[in-house]
Short mmCIF file of C-alpha atoms and ligand atoms in Angstrom, two decimals:
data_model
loop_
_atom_site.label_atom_id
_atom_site.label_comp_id
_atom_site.label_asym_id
_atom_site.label_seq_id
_atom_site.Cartn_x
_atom_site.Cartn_y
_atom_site.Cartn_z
CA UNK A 8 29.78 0.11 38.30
CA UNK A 9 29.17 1.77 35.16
CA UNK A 10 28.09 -0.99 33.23
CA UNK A 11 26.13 -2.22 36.05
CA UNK A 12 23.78 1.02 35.90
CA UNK A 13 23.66 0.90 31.98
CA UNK A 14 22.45 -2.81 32.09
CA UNK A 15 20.12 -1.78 34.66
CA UNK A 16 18.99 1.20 32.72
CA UNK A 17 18.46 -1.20 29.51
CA UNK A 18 16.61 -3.61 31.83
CA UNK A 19 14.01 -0.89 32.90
CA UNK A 20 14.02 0.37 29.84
CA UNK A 21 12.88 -3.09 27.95
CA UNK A 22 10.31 -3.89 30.55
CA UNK A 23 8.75 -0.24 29.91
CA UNK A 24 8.59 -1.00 26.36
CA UNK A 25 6.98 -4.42 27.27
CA UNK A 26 4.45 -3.46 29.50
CA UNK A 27 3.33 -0.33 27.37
CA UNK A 28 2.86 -2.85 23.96
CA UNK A 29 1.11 -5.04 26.48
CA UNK A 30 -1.32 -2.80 26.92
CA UNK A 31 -1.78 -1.05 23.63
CA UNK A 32 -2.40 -5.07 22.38
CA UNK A 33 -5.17 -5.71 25.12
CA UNK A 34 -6.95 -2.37 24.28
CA UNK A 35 -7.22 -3.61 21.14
CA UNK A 36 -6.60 -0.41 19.07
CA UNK A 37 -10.26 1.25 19.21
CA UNK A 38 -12.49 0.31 21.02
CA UNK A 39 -16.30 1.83 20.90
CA UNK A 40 -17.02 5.62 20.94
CA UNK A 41 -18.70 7.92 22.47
CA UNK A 42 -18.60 7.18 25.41
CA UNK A 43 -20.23 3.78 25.23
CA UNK A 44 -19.77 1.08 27.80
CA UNK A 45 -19.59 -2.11 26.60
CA UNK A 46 -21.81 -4.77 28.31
CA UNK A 47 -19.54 -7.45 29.59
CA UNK A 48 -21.75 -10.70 30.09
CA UNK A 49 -20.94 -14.32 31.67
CA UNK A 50 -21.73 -16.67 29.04
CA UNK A 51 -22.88 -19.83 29.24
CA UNK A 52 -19.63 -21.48 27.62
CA UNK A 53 -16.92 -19.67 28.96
CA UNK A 54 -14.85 -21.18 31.68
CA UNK A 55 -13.23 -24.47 32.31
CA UNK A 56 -15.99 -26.70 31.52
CA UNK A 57 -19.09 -24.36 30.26
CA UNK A 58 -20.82 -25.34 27.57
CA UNK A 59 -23.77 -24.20 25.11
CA UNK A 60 -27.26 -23.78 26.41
CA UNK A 61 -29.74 -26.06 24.46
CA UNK A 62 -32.47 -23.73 25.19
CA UNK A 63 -31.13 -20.60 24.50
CA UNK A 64 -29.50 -22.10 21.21
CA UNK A 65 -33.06 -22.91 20.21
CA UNK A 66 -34.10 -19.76 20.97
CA UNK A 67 -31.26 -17.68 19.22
CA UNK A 68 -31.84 -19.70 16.09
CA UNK A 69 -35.16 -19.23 15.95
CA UNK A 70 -34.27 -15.23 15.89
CA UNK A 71 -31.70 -15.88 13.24
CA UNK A 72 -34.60 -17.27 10.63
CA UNK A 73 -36.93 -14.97 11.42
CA UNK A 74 -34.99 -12.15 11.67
CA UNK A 75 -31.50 -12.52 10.08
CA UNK A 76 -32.11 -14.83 7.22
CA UNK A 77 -33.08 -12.01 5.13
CA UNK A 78 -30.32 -10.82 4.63
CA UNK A 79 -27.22 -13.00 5.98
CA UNK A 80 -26.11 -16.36 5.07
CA UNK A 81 -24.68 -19.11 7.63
CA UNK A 82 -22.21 -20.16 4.65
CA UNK A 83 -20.85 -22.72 6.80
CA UNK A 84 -23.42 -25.02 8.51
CA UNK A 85 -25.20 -27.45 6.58
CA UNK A 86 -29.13 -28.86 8.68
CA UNK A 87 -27.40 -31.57 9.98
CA UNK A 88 -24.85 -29.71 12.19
CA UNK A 89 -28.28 -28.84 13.77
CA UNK A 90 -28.59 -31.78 15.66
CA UNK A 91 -25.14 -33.12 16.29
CA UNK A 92 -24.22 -33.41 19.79
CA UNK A 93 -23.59 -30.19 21.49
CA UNK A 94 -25.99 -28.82 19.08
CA UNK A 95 -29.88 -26.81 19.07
CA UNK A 96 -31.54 -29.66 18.45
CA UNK A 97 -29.23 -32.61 19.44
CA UNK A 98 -31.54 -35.49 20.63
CA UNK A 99 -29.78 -38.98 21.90
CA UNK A 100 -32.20 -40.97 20.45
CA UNK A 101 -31.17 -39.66 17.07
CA UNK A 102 -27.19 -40.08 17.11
CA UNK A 103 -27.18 -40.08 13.35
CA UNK A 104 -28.82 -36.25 13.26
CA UNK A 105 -30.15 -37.19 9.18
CA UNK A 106 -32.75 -39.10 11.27
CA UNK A 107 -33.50 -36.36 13.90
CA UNK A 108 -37.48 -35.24 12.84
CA UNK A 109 -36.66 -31.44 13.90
CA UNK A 110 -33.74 -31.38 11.75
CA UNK A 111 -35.61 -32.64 8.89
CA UNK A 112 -38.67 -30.68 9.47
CA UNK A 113 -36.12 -27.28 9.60
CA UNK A 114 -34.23 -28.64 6.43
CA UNK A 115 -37.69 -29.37 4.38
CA UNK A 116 -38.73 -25.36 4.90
CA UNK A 117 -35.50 -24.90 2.84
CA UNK A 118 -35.39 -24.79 -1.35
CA UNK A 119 -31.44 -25.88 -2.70
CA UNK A 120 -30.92 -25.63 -6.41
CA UNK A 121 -29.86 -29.69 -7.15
CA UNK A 122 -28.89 -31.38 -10.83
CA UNK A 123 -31.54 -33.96 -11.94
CA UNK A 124 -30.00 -37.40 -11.91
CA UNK A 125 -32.00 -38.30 -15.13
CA UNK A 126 -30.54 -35.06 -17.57
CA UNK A 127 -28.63 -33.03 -15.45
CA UNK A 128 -30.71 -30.24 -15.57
CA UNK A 129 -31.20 -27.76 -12.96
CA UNK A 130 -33.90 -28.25 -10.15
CA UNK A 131 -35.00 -26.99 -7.19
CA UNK A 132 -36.46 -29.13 -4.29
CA UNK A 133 -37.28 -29.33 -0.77
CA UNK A 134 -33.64 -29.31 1.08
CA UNK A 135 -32.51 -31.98 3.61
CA UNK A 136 -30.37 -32.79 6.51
CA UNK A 137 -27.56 -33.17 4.39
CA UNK A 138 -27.87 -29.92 2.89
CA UNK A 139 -25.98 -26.58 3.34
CA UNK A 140 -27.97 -23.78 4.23
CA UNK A 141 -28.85 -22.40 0.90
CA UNK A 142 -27.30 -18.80 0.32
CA UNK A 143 -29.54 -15.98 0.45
CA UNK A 144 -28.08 -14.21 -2.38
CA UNK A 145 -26.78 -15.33 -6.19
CA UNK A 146 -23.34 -13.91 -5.59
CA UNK A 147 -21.92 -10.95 -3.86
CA UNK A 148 -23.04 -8.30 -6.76
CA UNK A 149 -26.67 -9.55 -5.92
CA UNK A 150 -26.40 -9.09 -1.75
CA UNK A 151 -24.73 -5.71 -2.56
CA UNK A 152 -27.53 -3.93 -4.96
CA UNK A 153 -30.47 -5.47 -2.57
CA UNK A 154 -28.26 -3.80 0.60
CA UNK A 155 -27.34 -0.23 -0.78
CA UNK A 156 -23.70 -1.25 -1.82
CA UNK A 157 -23.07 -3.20 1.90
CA UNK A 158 -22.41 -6.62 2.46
CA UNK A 159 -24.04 -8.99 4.51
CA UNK A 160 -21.31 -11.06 5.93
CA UNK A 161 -21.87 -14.74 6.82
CA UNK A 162 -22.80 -15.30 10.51
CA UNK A 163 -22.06 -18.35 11.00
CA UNK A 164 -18.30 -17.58 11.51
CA UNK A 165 -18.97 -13.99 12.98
CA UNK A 166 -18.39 -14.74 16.44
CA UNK A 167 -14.58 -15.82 15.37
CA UNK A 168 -14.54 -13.25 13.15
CA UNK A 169 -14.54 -9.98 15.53
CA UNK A 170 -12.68 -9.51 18.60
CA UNK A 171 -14.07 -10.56 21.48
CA UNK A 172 -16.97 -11.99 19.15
CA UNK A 173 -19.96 -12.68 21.46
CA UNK A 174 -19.93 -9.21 23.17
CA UNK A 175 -19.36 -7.86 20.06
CA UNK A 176 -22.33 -9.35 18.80
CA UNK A 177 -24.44 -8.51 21.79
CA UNK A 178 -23.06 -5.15 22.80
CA UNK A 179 -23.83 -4.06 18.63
CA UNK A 180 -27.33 -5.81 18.78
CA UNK A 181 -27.98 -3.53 21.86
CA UNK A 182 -25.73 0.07 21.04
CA UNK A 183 -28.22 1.52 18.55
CA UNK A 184 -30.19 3.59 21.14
CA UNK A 185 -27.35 4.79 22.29
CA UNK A 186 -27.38 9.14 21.94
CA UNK A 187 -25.74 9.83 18.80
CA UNK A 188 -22.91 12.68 19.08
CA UNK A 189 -23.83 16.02 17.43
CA UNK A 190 -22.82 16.90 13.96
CA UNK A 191 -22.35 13.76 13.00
CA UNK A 192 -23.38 12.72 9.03
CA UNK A 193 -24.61 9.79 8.31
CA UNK A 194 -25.25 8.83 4.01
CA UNK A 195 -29.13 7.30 3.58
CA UNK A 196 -28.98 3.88 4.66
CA UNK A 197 -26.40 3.69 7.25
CA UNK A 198 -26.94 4.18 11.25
CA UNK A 199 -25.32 5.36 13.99
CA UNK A 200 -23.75 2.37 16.45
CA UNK A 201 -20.80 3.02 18.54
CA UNK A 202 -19.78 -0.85 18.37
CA UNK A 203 -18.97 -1.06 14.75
CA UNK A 204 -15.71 0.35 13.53
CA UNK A 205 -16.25 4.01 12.74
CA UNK A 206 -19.75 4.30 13.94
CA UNK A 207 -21.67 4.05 11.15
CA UNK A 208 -23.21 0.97 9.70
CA UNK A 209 -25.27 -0.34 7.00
CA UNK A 210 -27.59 -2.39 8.35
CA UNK A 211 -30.98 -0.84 10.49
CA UNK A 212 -31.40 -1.71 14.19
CA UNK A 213 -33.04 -5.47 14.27
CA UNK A 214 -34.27 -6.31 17.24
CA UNK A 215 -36.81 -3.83 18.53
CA UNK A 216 -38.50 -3.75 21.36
CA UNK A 217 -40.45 -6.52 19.90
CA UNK A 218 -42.25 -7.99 23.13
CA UNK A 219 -45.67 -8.71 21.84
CA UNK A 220 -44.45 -8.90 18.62
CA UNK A 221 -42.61 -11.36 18.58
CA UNK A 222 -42.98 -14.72 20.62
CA UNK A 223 -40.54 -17.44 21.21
CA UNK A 224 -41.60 -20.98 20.42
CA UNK A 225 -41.77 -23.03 23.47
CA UNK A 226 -38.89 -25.22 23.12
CA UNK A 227 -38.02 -28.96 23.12
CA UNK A 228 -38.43 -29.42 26.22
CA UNK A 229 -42.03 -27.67 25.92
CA UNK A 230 -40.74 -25.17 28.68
CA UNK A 231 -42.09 -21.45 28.77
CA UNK A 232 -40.08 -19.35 26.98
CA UNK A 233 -38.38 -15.82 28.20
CA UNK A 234 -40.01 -12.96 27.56
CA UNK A 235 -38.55 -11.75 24.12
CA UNK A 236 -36.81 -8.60 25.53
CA UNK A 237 -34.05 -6.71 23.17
CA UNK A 238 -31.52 -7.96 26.05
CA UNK A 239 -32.81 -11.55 26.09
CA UNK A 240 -32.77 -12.13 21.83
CA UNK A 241 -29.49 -10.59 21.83
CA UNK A 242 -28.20 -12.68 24.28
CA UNK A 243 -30.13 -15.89 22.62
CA UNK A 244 -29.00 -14.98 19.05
CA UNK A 245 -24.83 -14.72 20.37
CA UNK A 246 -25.34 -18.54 21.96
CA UNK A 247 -26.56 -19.44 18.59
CA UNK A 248 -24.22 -18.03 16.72
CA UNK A 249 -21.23 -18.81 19.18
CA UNK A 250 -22.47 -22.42 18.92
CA UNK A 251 -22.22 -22.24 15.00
CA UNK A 252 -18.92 -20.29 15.31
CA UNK A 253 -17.52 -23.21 17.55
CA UNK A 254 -19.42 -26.33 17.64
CA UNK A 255 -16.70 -28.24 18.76
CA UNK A 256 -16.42 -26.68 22.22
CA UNK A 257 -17.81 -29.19 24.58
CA UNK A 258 -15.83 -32.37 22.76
CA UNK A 259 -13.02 -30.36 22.77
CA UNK A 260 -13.25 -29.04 26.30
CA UNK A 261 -14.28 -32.82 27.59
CA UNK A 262 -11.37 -34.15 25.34
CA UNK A 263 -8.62 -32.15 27.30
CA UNK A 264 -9.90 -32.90 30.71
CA UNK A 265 -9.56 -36.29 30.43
CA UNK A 266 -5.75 -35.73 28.85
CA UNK A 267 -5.35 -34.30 32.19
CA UNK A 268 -6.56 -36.50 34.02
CA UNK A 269 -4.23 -39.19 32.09
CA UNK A 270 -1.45 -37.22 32.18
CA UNK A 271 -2.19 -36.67 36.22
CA UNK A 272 -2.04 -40.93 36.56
CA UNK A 273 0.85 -40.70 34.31
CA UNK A 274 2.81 -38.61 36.14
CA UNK A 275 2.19 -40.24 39.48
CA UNK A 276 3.13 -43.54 38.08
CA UNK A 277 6.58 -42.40 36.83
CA UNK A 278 6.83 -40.33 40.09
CA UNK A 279 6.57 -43.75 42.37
CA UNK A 280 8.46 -46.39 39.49
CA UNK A 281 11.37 -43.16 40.12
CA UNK A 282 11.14 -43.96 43.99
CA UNK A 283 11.41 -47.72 43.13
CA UNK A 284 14.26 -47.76 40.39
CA UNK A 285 16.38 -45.24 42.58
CA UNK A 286 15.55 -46.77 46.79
CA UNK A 287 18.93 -48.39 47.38
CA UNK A 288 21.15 -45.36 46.12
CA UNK A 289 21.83 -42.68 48.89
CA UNK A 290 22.17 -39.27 48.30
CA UNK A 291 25.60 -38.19 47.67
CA UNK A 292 27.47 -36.35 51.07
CA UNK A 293 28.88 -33.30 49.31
C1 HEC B 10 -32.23 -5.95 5.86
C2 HEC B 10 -31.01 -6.70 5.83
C3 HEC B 10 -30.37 -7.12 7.14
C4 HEC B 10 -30.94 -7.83 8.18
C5 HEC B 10 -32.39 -8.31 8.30
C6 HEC B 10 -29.90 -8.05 9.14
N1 HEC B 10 -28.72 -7.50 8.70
FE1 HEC B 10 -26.94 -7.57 9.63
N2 HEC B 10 -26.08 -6.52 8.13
C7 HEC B 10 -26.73 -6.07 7.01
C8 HEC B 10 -25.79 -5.32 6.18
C9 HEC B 10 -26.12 -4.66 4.85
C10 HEC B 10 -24.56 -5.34 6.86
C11 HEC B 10 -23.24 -4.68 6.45
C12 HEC B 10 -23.14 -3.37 7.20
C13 HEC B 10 -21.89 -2.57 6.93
O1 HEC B 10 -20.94 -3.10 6.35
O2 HEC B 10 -21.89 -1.39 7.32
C14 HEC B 10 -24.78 -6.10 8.08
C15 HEC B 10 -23.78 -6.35 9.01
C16 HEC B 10 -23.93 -7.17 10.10
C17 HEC B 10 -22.87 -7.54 11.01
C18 HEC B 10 -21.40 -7.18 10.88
C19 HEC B 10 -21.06 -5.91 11.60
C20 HEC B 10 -19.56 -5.67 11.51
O3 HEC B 10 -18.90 -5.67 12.51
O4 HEC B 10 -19.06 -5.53 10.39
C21 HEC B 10 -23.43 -8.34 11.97
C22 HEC B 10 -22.72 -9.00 13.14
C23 HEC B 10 -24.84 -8.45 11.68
N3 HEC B 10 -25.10 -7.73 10.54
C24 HEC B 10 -25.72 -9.19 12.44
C25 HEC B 10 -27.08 -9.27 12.15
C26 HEC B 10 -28.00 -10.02 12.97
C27 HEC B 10 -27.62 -10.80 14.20
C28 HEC B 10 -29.22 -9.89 12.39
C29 HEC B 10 -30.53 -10.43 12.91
C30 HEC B 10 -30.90 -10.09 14.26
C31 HEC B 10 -29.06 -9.07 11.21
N4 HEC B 10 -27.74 -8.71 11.09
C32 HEC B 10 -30.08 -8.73 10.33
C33 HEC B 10 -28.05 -6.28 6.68
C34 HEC B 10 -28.97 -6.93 7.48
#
């Protein structure tokens, strides 16, 4: 009886200890401060078989030249990645995307540092498909004295990079407005934002209220763009940068739904040869 209640007791006990690690791990430590609520949104790609906007890639990259490039790199995307399938600018005309005209066109605005083939000496010219997006910077020492001692980090891996990336992204685009907490001291050059770690960041609020200001391009399609609200180039600028993050998502997505399905025909298959291999034996009496 005894040992019955201590095992029971230990029993309890470890599923206590379970659930409360449980949910220390989902609430992820800290999450933002003051009181902020973070915007939860239904993207695009989420779900069983979402996948990236075309549009609203466009769009988002768009906002990352004008906007971004100034300061952060996308370290690893070369033009081409541009307009592979599942990409901004994919076009099925152009499977091979070195051929796709937009691609080229956004490559050509684009100066990479090359060798001559004649003397090996160092030039610059017009980048192309094949390129990597140049960096922004020299080196890090560079990106650090032009940002008062912060670091840009590469975006193209950003989403991946935070927790729950893309409302990261979004929610910190959007959390500058929101009232900063009294007695709080902030060094020149850094801002209040409840998102980031510690509430204080190094990098001023970038998308203003910049309706009228700025305009998106109409895209591929030659639809009407959005109005460019805060909430609508925030949102445009995470489907980009998810994309960029993850371009693999719709192969990989349409890749596992057929295994399924295989697996599904598979399994029926061995299922019936079982009924076939096994019809004369009866089942045993005891
Ligand atoms: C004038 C330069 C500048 C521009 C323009 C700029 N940033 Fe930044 N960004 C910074 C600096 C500097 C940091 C590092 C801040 C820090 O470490 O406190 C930073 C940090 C970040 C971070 C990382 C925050 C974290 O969790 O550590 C993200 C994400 C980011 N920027 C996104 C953007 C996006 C998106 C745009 C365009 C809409 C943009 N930035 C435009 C300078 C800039």
């Amino acid at each position: 009886m005894a040992f019955k209640t201590v095992r029971n007791l230990i029993i309890v006990g470890g599923v206590a200890v379970a659930t409360a690690t449980g949910i220390a791990l989902a609430a992820g430590g800290s999450g933002p401060a003051d009181g902020y609520k973070m915007v939860h949104k239904h993207w695009h790609w989420s779900g069983f078989n979402g996948t990236y906007d075309q549009e609203a890639m466009q769009r988002g990259f768009q906002i990352y030249e004008q906007v971004c490039r100034s300061c952060h790199n996308l370290d690893h995307l070369a033009f081409r990645h541009l307009g592979d399938e599942g990409g901004p600018f994919y076009d099925y005309k152009y499977p091979n995307p070195n051929d796709n005209p937009l691609v080229k066109n956004i490559a050509a605005q684009y100066e990479v540092t090359d060798l001559d083939p004649e003397d090996g000496s160092e030039v610059t010219r017009a980048a192309v498909p094949a390129d990597m997006f140049p960096s922004v910077y020299t080196n890090a020492i560079e990106a650090r004295s032009v940002n008062n001692g912060a670091l840009p980090p590469d975006l193209s891996l950003i989403v991946k990079a935070r927790n729950d990336g893309a409302n990261y992204l979004y929610n910190l685009m959007l959390a500058y407005d929101h009232p900063q907490p009294e007695g709080l001291s902030l060094s020149p050059g850094q801002y209040y934002n409840p998102v980031k770690e510690g509430s204080k960041i190094a990098m001023a609020p970038q998308l203003q209220p910049q309706v009228g200001l700025f305009e998106y391009q109409s895209d591929t399609e030659g639809q009407n763009p959005p109005e460019a609200t805060i909430e609508q180039m925030a949102a445009d600028l995470t489907e980009f940068l998810a994309w960029s993050a993850d371009p693999k998502l719709a192969a990989r997505k349409s890749a596992g739904l057929m295994s399924m399905v295989y697996l599904l025909i598979l399994a029926v298959l061995l299922w019936l040869s079982y009924k076939r291999l096994w019809r004369r034996l009866k089942p045993s009496e005891d």
